[in-house]
Short mmCIF file of C-alpha atoms in Angstrom, two decimals:
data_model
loop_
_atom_site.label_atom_id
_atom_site.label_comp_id
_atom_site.label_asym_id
_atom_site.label_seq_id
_atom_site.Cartn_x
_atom_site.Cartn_y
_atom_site.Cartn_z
CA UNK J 76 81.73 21.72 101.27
CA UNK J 77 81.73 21.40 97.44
CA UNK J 78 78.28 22.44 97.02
CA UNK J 79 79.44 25.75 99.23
CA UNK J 80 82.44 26.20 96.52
CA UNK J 81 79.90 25.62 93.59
CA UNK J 82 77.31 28.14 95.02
CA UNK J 83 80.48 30.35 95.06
CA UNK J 84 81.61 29.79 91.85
CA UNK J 85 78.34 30.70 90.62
CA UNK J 86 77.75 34.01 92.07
CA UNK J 87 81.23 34.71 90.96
CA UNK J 88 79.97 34.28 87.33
CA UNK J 89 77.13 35.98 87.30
CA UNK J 90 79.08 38.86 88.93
CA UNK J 91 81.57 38.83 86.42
CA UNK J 92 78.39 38.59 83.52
CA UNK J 93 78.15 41.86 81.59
CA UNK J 94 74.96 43.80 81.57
CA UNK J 95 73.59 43.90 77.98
CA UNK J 96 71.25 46.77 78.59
CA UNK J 97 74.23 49.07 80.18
CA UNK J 98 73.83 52.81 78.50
CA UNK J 99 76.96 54.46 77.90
CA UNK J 100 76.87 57.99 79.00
CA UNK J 101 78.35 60.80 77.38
CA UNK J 102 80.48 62.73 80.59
CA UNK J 103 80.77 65.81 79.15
CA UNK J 104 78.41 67.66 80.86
CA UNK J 105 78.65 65.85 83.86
CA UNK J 106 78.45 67.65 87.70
CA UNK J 107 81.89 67.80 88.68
CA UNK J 108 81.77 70.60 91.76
CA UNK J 109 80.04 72.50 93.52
CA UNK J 110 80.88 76.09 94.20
CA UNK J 111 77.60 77.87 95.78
CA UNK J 112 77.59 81.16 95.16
CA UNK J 113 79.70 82.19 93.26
CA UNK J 114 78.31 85.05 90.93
CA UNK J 115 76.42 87.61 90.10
CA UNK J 116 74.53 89.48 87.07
CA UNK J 117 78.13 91.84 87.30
CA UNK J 118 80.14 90.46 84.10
CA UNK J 119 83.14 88.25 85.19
CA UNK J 120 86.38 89.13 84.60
CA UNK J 121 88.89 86.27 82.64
CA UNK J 122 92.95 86.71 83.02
CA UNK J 123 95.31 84.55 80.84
CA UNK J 124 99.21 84.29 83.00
CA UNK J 125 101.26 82.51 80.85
CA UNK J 126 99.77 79.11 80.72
CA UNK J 127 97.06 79.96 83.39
CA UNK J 128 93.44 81.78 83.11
CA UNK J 129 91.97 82.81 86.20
CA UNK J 130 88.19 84.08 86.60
CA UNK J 131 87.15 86.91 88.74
CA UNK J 132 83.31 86.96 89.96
CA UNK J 133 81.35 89.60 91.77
CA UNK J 134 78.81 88.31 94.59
CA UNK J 135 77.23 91.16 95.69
CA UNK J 136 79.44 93.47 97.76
CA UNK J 137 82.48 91.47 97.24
CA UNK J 138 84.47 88.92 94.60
CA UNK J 139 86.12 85.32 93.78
CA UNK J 140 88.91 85.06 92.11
CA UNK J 141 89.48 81.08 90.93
CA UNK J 142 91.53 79.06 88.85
CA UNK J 143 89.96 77.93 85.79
CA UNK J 144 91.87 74.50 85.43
CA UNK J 145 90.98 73.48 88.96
CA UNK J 146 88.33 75.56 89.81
CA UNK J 147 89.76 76.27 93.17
CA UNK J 148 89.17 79.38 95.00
CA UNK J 149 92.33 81.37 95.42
CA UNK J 150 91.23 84.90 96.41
CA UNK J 151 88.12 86.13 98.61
CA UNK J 152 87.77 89.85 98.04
CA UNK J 153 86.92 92.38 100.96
CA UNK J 154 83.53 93.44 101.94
CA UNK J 155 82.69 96.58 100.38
CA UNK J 156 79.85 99.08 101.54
CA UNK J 157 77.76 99.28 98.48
CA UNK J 158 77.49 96.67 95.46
CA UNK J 159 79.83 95.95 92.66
CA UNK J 160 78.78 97.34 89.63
CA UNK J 161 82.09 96.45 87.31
CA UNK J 162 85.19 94.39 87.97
CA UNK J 163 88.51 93.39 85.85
CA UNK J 164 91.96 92.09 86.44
CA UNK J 165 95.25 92.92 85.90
CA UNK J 166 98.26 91.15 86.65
CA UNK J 167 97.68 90.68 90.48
CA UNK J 168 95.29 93.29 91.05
CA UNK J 169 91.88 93.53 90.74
CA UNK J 170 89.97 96.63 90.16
CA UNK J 171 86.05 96.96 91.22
CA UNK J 172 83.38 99.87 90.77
CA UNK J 173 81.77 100.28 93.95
CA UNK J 174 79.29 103.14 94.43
CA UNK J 175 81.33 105.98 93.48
CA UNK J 176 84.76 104.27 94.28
CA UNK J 177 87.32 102.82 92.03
CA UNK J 178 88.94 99.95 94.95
CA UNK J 179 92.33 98.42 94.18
CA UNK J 180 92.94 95.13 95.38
CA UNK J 181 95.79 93.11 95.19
CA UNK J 182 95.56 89.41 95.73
CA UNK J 183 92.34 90.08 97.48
CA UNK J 184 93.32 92.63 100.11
CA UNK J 185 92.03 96.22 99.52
CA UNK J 186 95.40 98.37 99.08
CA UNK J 187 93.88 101.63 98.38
CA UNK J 188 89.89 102.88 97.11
CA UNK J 189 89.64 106.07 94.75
CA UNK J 190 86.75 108.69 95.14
CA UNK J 191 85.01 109.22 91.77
CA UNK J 192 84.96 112.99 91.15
CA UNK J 193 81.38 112.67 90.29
CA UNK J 194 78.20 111.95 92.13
CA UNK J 195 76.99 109.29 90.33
CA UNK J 196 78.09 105.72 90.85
CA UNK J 197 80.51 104.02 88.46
CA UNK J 198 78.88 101.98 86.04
CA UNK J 199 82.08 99.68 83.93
CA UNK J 200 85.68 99.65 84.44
CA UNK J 201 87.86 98.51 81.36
CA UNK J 202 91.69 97.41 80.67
CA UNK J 203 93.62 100.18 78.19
CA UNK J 204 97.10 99.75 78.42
CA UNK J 205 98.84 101.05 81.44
CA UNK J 206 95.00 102.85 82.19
CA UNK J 207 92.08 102.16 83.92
CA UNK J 208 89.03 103.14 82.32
CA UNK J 209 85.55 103.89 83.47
CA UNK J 210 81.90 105.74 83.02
CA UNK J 211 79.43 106.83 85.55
CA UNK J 212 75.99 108.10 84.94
CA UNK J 213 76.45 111.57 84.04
CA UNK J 214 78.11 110.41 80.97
CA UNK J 215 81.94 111.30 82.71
CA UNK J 216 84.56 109.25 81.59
CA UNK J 217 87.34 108.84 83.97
CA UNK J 218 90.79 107.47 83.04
CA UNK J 219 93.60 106.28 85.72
CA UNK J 220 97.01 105.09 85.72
CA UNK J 221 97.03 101.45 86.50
CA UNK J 222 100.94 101.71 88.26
CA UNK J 223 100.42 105.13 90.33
CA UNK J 224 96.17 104.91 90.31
CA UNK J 225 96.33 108.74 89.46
CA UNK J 226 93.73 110.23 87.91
CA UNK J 227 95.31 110.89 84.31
CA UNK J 228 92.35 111.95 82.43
CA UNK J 229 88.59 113.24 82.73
CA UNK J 230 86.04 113.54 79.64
CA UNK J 231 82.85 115.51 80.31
CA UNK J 232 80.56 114.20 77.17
CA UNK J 233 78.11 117.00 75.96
CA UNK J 234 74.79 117.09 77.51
CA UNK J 235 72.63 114.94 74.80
CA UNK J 236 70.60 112.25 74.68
CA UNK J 237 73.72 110.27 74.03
CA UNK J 238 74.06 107.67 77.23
CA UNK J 239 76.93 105.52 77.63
CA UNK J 240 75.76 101.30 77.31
CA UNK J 241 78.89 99.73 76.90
CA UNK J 242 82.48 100.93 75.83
CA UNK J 243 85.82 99.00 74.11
CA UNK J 244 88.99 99.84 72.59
CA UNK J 245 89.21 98.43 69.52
CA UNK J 246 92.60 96.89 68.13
CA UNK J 247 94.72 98.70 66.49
CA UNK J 248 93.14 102.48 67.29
CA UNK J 249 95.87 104.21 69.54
CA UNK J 250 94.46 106.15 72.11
CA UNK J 251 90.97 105.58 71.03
CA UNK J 252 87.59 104.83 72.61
CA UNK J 253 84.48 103.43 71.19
CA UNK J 254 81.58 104.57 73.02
CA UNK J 255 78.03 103.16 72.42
CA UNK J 256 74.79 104.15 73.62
CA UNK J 257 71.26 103.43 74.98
CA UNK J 258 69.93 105.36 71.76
CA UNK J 259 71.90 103.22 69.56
CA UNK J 260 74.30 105.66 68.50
CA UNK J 261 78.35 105.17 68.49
CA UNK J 262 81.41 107.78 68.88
CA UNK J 263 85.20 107.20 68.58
CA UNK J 264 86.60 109.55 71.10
CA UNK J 265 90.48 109.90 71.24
CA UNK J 266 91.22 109.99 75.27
CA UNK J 267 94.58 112.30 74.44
CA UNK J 268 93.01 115.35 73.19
CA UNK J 269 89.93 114.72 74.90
CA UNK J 270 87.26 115.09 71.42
CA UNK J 271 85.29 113.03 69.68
CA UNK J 272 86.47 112.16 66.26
CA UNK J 273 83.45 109.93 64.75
CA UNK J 274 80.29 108.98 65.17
CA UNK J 275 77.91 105.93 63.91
CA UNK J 276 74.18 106.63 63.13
CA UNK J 277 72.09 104.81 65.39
CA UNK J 278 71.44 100.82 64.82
CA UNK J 279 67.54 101.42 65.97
CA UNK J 280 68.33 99.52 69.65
CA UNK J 281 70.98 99.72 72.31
#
């Protein structure tokens, strides 16, 4: 019996005996979920509530909208026909480019889909105030009212070799759009009277 409670006592202690070659790992970058798939090569979308930021994904022909925090998955978008080329957030809504359809979702249910007036598909969708902006390939800029999804404003740019890349609404500008190109070139248009009021010299590269 005592040689049983001494063989105890001993594994005890050598259980309790720290390991002197234990590395201490940094955690930062440590797994902690995993998601699957959960996006694309479409440029997410991040939405600050309050305290909250939420993150909207494309995969494919349909989104994820998550909490950051957590990570959870609080929306599932619809299936759409043809692939998302552009999405944002707003409030509760979610706007995607689709083919040549601006689609309004709200909390991840489709609540109405807007025919572009041109033919070619819609390439980025951007946030400017109460409006929804966007570009398709035929360099036609297409403005809509976020509340009523309207169509509020149309810009046919001139036929040159000036190609829409990327677009932004930079602080401060009222009712102005900066515009940049595949060429390299820039233009400020104002979106109320419909013209171009500047433009950049081209940086050599998109």
């Amino acid at each position: 019996m005592a040689a049983k409670q001494k063989s105890k006592r001993v594994r005890q202690s050598a259980a309790a005996k720290p390991v002197k070659n234990a590395v201490r790992r940094c955690r930062i970058f440590e797994p902690f979920r995993t998601l699957g798939y959960v996006a694309g090569e479409v440029p997410h979308s991040i939405q600050m509530r309050g305290q909250d930021a939420f993150l909207t994904t494309s995969i494919g022909k349909s989104f994820h909208v998550y909490d950051i925090e957590t990570l959870n998955l609080l929306f599932v978008g619809p299936h759409l026909y043809e692939d998302i080329t552009s999405v944002i957030s707003s409030g509760e809504h979610t706007y995607v480019a689709a083919g040549g359809k601006l689609v309004v979702c709200h909390r991840g249910k489709k609540i109405t889909e807007i025919e572009n007036t041109g033919r070619s598909p819609l390439r980025s969708l951007m946030i400017f105030g109460e409006h929804i902006v966007g570009y398709d390939d035929e360099g036609r800029i297409s403005i809509w009212d976020s509340k009523t999804q309207d169509l509020f404003a149309q810009i046919a740019l001139p036929k040159s070799d000036f190609h829409i890349s990327c677009m932004l609404h930079p602080s401060t500008y009222l009712n102005k759009l900066l515009l940049g190109s595949i060429s390299g070139r820039l233009e400020i248009w104002n979106i109320k009277t419909r013209k171009r009021i500047y433009e950049i010299k081209s940086f050599g590269s998109p």
